[in-house]
PDB file of C-alpha atoms in Angstrom:
ATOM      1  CA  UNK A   3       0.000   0.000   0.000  1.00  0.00           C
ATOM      2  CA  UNK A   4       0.898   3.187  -0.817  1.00  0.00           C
ATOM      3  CA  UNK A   5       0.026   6.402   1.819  1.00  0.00           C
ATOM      4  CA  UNK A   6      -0.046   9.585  -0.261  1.00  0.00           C
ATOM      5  CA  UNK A   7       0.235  12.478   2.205  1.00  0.00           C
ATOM      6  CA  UNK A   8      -0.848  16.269   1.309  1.00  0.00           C
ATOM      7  CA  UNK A   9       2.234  17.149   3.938  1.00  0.00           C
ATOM      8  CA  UNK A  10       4.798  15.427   1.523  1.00  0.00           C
ATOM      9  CA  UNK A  11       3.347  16.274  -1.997  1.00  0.00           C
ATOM     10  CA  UNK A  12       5.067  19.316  -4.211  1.00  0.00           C
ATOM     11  CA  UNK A  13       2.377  21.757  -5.990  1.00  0.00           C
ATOM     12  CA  UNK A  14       3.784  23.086  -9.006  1.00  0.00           C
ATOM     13  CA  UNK A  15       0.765  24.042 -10.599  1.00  0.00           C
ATOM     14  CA  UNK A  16       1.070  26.411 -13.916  1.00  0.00           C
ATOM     15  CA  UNK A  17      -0.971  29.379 -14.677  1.00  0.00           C
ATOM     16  CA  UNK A  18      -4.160  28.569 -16.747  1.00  0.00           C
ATOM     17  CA  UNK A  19      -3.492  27.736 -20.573  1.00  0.00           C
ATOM     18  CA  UNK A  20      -2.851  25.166 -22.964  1.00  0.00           C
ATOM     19  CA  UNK A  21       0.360  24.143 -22.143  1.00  0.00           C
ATOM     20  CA  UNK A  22      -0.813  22.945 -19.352  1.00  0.00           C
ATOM     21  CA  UNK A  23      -0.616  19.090 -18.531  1.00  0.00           C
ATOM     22  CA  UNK A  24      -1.431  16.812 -15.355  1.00  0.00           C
ATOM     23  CA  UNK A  25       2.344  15.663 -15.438  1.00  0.00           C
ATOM     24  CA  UNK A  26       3.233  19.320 -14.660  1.00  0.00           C
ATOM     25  CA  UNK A  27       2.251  19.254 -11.158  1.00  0.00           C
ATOM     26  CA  UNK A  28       4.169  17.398  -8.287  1.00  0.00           C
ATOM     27  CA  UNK A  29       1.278  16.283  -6.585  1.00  0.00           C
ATOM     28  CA  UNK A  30      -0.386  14.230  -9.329  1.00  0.00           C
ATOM     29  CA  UNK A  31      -1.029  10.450  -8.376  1.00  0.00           C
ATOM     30  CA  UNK A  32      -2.049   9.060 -11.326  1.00  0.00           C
ATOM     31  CA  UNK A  33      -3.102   9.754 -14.420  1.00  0.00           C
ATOM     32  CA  UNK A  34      -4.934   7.755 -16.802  1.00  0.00           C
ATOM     33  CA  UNK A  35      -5.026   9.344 -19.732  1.00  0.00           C
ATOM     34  CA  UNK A  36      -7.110   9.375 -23.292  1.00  0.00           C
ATOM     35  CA  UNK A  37      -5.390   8.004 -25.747  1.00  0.00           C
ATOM     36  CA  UNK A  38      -2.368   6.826 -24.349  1.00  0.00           C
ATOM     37  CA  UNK A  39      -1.368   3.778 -22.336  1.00  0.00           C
ATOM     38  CA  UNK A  40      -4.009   1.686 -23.346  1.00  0.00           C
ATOM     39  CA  UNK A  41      -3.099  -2.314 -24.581  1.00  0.00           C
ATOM     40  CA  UNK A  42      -5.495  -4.414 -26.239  1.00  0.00           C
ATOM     41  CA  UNK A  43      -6.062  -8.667 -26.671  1.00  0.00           C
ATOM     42  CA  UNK A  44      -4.762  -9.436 -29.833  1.00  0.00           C
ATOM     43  CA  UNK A  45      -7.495  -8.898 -32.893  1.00  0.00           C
ATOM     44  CA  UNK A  46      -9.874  -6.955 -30.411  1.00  0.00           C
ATOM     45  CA  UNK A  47     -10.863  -3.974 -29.019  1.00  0.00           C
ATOM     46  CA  UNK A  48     -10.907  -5.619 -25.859  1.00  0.00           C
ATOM     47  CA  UNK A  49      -8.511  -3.408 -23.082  1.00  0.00           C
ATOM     48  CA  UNK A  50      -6.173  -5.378 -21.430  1.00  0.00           C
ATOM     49  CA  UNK A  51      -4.437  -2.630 -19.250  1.00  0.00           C
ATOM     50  CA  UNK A  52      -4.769   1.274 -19.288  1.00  0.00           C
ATOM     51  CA  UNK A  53      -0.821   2.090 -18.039  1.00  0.00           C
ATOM     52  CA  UNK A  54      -0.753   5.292 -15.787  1.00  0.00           C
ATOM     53  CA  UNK A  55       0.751   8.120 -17.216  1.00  0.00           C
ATOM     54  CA  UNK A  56       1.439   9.344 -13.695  1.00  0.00           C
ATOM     55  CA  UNK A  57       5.082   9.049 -11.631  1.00  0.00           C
ATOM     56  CA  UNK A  58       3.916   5.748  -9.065  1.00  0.00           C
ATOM     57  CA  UNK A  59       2.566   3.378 -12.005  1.00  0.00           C
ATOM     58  CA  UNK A  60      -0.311   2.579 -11.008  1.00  0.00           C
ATOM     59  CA  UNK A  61      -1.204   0.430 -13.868  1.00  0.00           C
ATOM     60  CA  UNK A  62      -4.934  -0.835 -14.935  1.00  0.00           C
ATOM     61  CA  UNK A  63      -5.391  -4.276 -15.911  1.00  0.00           C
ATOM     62  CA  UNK A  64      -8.107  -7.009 -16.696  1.00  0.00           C
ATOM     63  CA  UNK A  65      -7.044 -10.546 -17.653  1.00  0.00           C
ATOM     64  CA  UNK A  66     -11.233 -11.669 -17.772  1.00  0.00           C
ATOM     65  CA  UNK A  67     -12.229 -11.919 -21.221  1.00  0.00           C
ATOM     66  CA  UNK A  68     -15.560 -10.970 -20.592  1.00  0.00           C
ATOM     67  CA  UNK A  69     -15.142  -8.478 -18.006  1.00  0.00           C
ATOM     68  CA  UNK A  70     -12.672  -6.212 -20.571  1.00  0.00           C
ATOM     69  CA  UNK A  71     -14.449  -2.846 -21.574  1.00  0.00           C
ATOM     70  CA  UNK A  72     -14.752  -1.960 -25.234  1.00  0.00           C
ATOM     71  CA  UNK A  73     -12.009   0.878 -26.448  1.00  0.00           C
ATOM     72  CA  UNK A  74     -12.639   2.963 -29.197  1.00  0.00           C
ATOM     73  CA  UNK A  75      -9.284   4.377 -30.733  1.00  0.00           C
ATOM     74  CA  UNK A  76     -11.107   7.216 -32.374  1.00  0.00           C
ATOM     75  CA  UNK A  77     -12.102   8.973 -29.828  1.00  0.00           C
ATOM     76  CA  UNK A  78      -9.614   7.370 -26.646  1.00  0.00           C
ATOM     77  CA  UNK A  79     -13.427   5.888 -24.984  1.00  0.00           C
ATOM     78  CA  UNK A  80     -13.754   2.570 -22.354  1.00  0.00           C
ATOM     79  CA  UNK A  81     -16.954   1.479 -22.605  1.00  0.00           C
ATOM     80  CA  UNK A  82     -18.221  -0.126 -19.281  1.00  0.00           C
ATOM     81  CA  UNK A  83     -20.737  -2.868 -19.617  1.00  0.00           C
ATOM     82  CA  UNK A  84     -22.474  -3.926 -16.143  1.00  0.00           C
ATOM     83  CA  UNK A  85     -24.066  -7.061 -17.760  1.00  0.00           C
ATOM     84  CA  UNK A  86     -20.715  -7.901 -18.196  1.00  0.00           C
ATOM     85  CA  UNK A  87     -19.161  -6.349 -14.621  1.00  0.00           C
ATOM     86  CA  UNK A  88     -16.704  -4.618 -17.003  1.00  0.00           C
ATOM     87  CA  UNK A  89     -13.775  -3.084 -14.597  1.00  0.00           C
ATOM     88  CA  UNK A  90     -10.272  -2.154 -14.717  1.00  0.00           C
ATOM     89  CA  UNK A  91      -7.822  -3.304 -11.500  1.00  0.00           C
ATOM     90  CA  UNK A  92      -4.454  -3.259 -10.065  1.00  0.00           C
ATOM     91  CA  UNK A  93      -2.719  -4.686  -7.800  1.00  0.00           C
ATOM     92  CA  UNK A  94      -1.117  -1.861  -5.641  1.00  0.00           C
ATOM     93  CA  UNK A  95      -3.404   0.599  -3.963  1.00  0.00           C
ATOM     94  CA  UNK A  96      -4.129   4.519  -3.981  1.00  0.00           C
ATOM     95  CA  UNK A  97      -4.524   5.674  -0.619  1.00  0.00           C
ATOM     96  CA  UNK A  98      -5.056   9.395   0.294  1.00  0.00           C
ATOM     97  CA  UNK A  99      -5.707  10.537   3.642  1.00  0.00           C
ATOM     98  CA  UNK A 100      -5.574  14.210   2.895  1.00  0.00           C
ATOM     99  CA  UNK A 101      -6.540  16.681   0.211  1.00  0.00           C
ATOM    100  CA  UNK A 102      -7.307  15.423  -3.031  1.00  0.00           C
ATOM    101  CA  UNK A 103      -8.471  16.568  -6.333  1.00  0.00           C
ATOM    102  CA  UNK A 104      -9.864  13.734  -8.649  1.00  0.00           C
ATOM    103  CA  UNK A 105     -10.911  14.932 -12.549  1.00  0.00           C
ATOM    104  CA  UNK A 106     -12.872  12.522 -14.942  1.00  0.00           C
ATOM    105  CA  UNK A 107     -14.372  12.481 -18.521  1.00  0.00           C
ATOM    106  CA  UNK A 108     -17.128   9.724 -18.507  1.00  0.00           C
ATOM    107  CA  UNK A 109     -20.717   9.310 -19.659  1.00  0.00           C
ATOM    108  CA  UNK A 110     -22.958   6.950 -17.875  1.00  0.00           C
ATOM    109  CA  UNK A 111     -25.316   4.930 -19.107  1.00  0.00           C
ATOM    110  CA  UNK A 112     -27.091   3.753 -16.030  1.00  0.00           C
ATOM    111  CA  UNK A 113     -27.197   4.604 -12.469  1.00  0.00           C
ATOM    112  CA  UNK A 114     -26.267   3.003  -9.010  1.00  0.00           C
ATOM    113  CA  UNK A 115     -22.507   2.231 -10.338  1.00  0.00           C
ATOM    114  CA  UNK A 116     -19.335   2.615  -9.280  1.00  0.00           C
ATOM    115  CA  UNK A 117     -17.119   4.824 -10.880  1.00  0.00           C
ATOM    116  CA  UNK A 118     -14.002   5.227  -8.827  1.00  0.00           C
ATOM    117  CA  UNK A 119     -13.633   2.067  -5.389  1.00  0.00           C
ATOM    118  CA  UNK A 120     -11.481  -0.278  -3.876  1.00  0.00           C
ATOM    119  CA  UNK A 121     -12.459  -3.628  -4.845  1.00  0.00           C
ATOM    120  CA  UNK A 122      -9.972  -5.514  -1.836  1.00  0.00           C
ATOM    121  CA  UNK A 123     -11.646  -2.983   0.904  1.00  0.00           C
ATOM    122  CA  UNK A 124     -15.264  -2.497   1.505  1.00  0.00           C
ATOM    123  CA  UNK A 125     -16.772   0.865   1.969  1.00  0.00           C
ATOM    124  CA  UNK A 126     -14.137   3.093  -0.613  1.00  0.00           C
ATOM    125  CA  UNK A 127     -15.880   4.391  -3.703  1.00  0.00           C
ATOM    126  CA  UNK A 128     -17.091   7.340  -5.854  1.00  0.00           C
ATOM    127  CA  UNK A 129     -20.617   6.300  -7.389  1.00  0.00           C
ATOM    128  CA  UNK A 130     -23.427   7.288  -9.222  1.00  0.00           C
ATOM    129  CA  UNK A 131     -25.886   6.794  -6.975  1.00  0.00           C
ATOM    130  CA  UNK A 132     -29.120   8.514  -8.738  1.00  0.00           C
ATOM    131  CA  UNK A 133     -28.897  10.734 -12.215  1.00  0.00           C
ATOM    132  CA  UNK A 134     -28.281  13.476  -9.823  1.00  0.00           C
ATOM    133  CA  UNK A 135     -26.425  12.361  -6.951  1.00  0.00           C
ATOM    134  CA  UNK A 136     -23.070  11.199  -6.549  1.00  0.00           C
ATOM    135  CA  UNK A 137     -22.052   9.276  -3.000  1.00  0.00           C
ATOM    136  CA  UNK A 138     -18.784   9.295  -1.533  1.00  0.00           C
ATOM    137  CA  UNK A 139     -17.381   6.792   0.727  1.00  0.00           C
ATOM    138  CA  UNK A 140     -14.633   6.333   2.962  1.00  0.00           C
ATOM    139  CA  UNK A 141     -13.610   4.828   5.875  1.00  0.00           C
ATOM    140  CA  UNK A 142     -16.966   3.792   5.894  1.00  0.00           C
ATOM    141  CA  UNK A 143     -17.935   7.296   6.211  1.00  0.00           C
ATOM    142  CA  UNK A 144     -21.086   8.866   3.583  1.00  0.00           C
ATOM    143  CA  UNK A 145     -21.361  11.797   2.145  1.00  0.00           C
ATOM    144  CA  UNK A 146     -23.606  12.851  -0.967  1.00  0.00           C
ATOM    145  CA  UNK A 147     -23.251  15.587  -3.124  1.00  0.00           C
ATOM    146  CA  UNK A 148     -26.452  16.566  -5.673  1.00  0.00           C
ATOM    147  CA  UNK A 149     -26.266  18.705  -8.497  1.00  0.00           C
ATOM    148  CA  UNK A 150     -27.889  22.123  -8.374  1.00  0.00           C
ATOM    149  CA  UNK A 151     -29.827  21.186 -11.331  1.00  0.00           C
ATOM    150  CA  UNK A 152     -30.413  18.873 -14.452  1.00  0.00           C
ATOM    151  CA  UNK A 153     -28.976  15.562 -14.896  1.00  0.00           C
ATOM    152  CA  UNK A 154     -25.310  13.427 -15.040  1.00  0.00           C
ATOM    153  CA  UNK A 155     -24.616  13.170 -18.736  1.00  0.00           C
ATOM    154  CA  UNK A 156     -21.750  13.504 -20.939  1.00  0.00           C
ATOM    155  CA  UNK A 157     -19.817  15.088 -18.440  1.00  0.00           C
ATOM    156  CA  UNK A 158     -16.623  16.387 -17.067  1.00  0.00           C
ATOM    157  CA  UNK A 159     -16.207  16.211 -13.185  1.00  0.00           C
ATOM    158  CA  UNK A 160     -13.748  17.470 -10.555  1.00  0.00           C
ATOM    159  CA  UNK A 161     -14.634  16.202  -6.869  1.00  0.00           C
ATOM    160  CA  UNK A 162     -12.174  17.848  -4.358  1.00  0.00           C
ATOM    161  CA  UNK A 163     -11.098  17.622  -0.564  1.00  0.00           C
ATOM    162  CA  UNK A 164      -9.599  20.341   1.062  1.00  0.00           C
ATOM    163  CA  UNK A 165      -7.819  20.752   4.305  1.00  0.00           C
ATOM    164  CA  UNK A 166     -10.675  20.965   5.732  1.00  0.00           C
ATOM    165  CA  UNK A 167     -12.461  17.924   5.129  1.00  0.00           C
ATOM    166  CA  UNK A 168     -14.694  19.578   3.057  1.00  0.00           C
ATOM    167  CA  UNK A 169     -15.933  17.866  -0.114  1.00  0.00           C
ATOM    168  CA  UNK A 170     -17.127  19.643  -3.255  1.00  0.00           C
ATOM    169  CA  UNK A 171     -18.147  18.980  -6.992  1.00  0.00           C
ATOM    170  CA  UNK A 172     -17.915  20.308 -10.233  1.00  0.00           C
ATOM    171  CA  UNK A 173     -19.810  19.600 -13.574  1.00  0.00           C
ATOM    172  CA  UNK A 174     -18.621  20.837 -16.431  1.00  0.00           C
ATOM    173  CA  UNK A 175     -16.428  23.358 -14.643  1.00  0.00           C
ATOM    174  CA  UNK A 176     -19.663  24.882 -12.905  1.00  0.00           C
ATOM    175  CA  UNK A 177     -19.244  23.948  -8.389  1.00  0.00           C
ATOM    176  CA  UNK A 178     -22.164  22.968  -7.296  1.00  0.00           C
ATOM    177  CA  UNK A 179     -23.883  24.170  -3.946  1.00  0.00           C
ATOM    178  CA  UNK A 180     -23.835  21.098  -1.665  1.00  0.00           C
ATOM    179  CA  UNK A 181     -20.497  20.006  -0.166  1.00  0.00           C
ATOM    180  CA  UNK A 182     -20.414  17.112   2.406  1.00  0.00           C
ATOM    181  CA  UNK A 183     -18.008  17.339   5.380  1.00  0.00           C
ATOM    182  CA  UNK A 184     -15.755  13.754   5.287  1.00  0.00           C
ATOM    183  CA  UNK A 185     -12.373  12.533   6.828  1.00  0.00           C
ATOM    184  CA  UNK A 186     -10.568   9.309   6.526  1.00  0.00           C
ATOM    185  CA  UNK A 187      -8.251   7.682   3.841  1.00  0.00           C
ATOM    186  CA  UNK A 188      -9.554   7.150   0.741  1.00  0.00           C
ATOM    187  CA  UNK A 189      -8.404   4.005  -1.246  1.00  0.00           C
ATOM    188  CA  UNK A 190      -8.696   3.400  -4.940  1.00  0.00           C
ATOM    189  CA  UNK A 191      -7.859   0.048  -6.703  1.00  0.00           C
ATOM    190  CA  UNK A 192     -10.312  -0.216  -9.342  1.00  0.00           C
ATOM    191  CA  UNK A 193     -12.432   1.923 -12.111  1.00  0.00           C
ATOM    192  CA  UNK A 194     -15.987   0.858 -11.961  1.00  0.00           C
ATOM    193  CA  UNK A 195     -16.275  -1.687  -9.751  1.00  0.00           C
ATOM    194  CA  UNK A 196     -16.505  -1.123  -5.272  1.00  0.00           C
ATOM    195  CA  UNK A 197     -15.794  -4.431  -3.114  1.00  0.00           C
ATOM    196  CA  UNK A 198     -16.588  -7.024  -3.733  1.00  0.00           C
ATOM    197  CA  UNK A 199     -17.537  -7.009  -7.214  1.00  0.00           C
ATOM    198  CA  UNK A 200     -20.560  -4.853  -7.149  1.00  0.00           C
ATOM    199  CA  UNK A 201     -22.389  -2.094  -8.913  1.00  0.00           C
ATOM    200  CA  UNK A 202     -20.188  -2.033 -12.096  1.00  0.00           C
ATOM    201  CA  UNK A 203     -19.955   0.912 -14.065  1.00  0.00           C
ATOM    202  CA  UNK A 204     -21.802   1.355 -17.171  1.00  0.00           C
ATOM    203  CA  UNK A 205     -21.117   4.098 -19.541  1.00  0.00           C
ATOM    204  CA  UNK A 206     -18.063   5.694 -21.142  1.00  0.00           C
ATOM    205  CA  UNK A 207     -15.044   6.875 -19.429  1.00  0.00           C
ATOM    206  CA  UNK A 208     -12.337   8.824 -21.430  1.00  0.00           C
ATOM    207  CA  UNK A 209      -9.727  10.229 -18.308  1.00  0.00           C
ATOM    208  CA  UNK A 210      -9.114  10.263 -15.210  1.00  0.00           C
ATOM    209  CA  UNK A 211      -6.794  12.463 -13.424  1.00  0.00           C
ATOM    210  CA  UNK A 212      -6.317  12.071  -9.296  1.00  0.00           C
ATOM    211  CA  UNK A 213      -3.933  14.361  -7.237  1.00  0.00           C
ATOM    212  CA  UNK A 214      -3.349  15.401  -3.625  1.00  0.00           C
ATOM    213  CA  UNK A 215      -3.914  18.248  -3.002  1.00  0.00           C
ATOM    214  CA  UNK A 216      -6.203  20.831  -4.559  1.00  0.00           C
ATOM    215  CA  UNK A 217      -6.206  24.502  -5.491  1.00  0.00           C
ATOM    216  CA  UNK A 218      -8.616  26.817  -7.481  1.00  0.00           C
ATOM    217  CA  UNK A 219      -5.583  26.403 -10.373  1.00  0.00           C
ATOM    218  CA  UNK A 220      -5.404  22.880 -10.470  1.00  0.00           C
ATOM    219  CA  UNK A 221      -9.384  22.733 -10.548  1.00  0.00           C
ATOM    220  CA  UNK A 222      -9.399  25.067 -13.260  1.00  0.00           C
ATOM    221  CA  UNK A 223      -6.729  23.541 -15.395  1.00  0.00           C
ATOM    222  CA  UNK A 224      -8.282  20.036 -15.027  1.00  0.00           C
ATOM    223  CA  UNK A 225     -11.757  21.685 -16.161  1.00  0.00           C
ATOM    224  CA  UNK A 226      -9.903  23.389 -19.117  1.00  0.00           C
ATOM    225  CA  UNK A 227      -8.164  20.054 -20.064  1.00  0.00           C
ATOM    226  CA  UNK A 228     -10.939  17.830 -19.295  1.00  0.00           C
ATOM    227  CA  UNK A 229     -13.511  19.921 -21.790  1.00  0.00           C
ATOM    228  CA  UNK A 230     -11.278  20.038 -24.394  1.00  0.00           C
ATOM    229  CA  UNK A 231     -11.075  16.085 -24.671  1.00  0.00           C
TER     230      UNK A 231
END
C-alpha cells in the first residue's frame, strides 16, 4: 500500500493555458489518460491494461475476457458494460488521507454504479448513486453531493477535498452548492467496480486524473483540459 500524504506532496501548478498538462504538477497520483497507455487482446478492441501516465505506475489491468471494456481508438473511450461487470484493476493501492483533487471524462449509461472504489476494501468508492447524486465513501464514512440542477450526462467532473475535510463537486467546470463534510483515507484500486464485485460501471469513461492536493488552479486547469477532450 501506498500512503499519499498532502504534507509530503510538491504543488507546481502552472498558470491557466494550454500548455498545461497533469504531469506538470508534483502532486499528481495518477493519471490515466485518453489516448495513451491503453493495450489491447490481440485482434480486439478488448482493453487489457490502461498504463498510468502518472510518476507511481499505477497500472490498470483485466485478464477476464468478458469483463474487458470496449475501447474505441477514435475517440480514446472505455466502454463499461455492467451485464458484463466490465472493470479495470491493479494490484497496488491509492490511498489518500488528505486533500485530493480527482478529474474525470465519462458518460454513464445507467445509475447506481461505481465509478471510482477499492475492490480488496469495503466501503471506498465514488458512485453514481441517482442521475443526480453522486455518493462518496470512505472509511466507511457517507457523504452525498447533488447537483444544483439537471442531470449526469456527458460530463466532465472534478470532486475535491480540502484541508478541511470539506468535499465539493464540479460539472462541467460549474461547483455545485452542496459540499459534504468527510475525513478518513480514501483508497482506490479499481475503475468501476466497489468491493466485492458490485455495482459495475456502465457508460463511457475517457480520463481520469487524481492528485493530492487541490487549489482553485489545479481545478481550473483540469476543467480546461478535461472539456477540451
Amino acid at each position: 500500500m501506498l500512503a499519499l500524504k498532502q504534507a509530503l506532496s510538491i504543488v507546481s501548478t502552472k498558470n491557466l493555458g494550454s500548455s498545461w498538462n497533469p504531469s506538470d504538477e508534483g502532486s499528481l497520483v495518477a493519471w490515466w489518460q485518453n489516448k495513451v497507455g491503453i493495450t489491447l487482446t490481440p485482434s480486439t478492441t478488448r482493453v487489457e491494461s490502461w498504463i498510468d501516465s502518472g510518476p507511481e505506475a499505477f497500472d490498470m489491468v483485466q485478464a477476464t475476457a468478458l469483463e474487458k471494456p470496449d475501447y474505441n481508438s477514435t475517440t480514446g473511450v472505455l466502454t463499461f458494460d455492467s451485464s458484463n461487470s466490465q472493470s479495470l484493476q491493479m494490484q497496488d493501492q491509492i490511498s489518500i488521507a488528505g486533500e485530493f483533487t480527482i478529474g474525470i471524462r465519462l458518460r454513464p449509461s445507467s445509475f447506481n454504479n461505481a465509478i471510482l472504489g477499492d475492490n480488496t476494501t469495503g466501503n471506498e468508492y465514488f458512485k453514481y448513486t441517482t442521475d443526480s447524486n453522486i455518493r462518496i465513501k470512505i472509511d466507511g464514512g457517507t457523504a452525498n453531493i447533488n447537483l444544483d440542477s439537471g442531470v449526469f450526462g456527458d460530463d466532465y467532473l472534478v470532486i475535491t477535498r480540502n484541508a478541511s475535510d470539506i468535499l465539493s463537486l464540479y460539472q462541467n467546470g460549474t461547483l455545485q452548492t452542496t459540499t459534504a463534510t468527510l475525513s478518513g483515507t480514501s483508497d482506490i484500486d479499481a475503475i468501476g467496480i466497489r468491493a466485492t464485485n458490485v455495482n459495475p460501471y456502465s457508460g463511457d469513461i475517457s480520463e481520469i486524473q487524481i492528485y493530492n492536493s487541490t487549489s482553485a488552479a489545479l481545478i481550473a486547469n483540469i476543467n480546461n483540459r478535461l472539456s477540451n477532450l
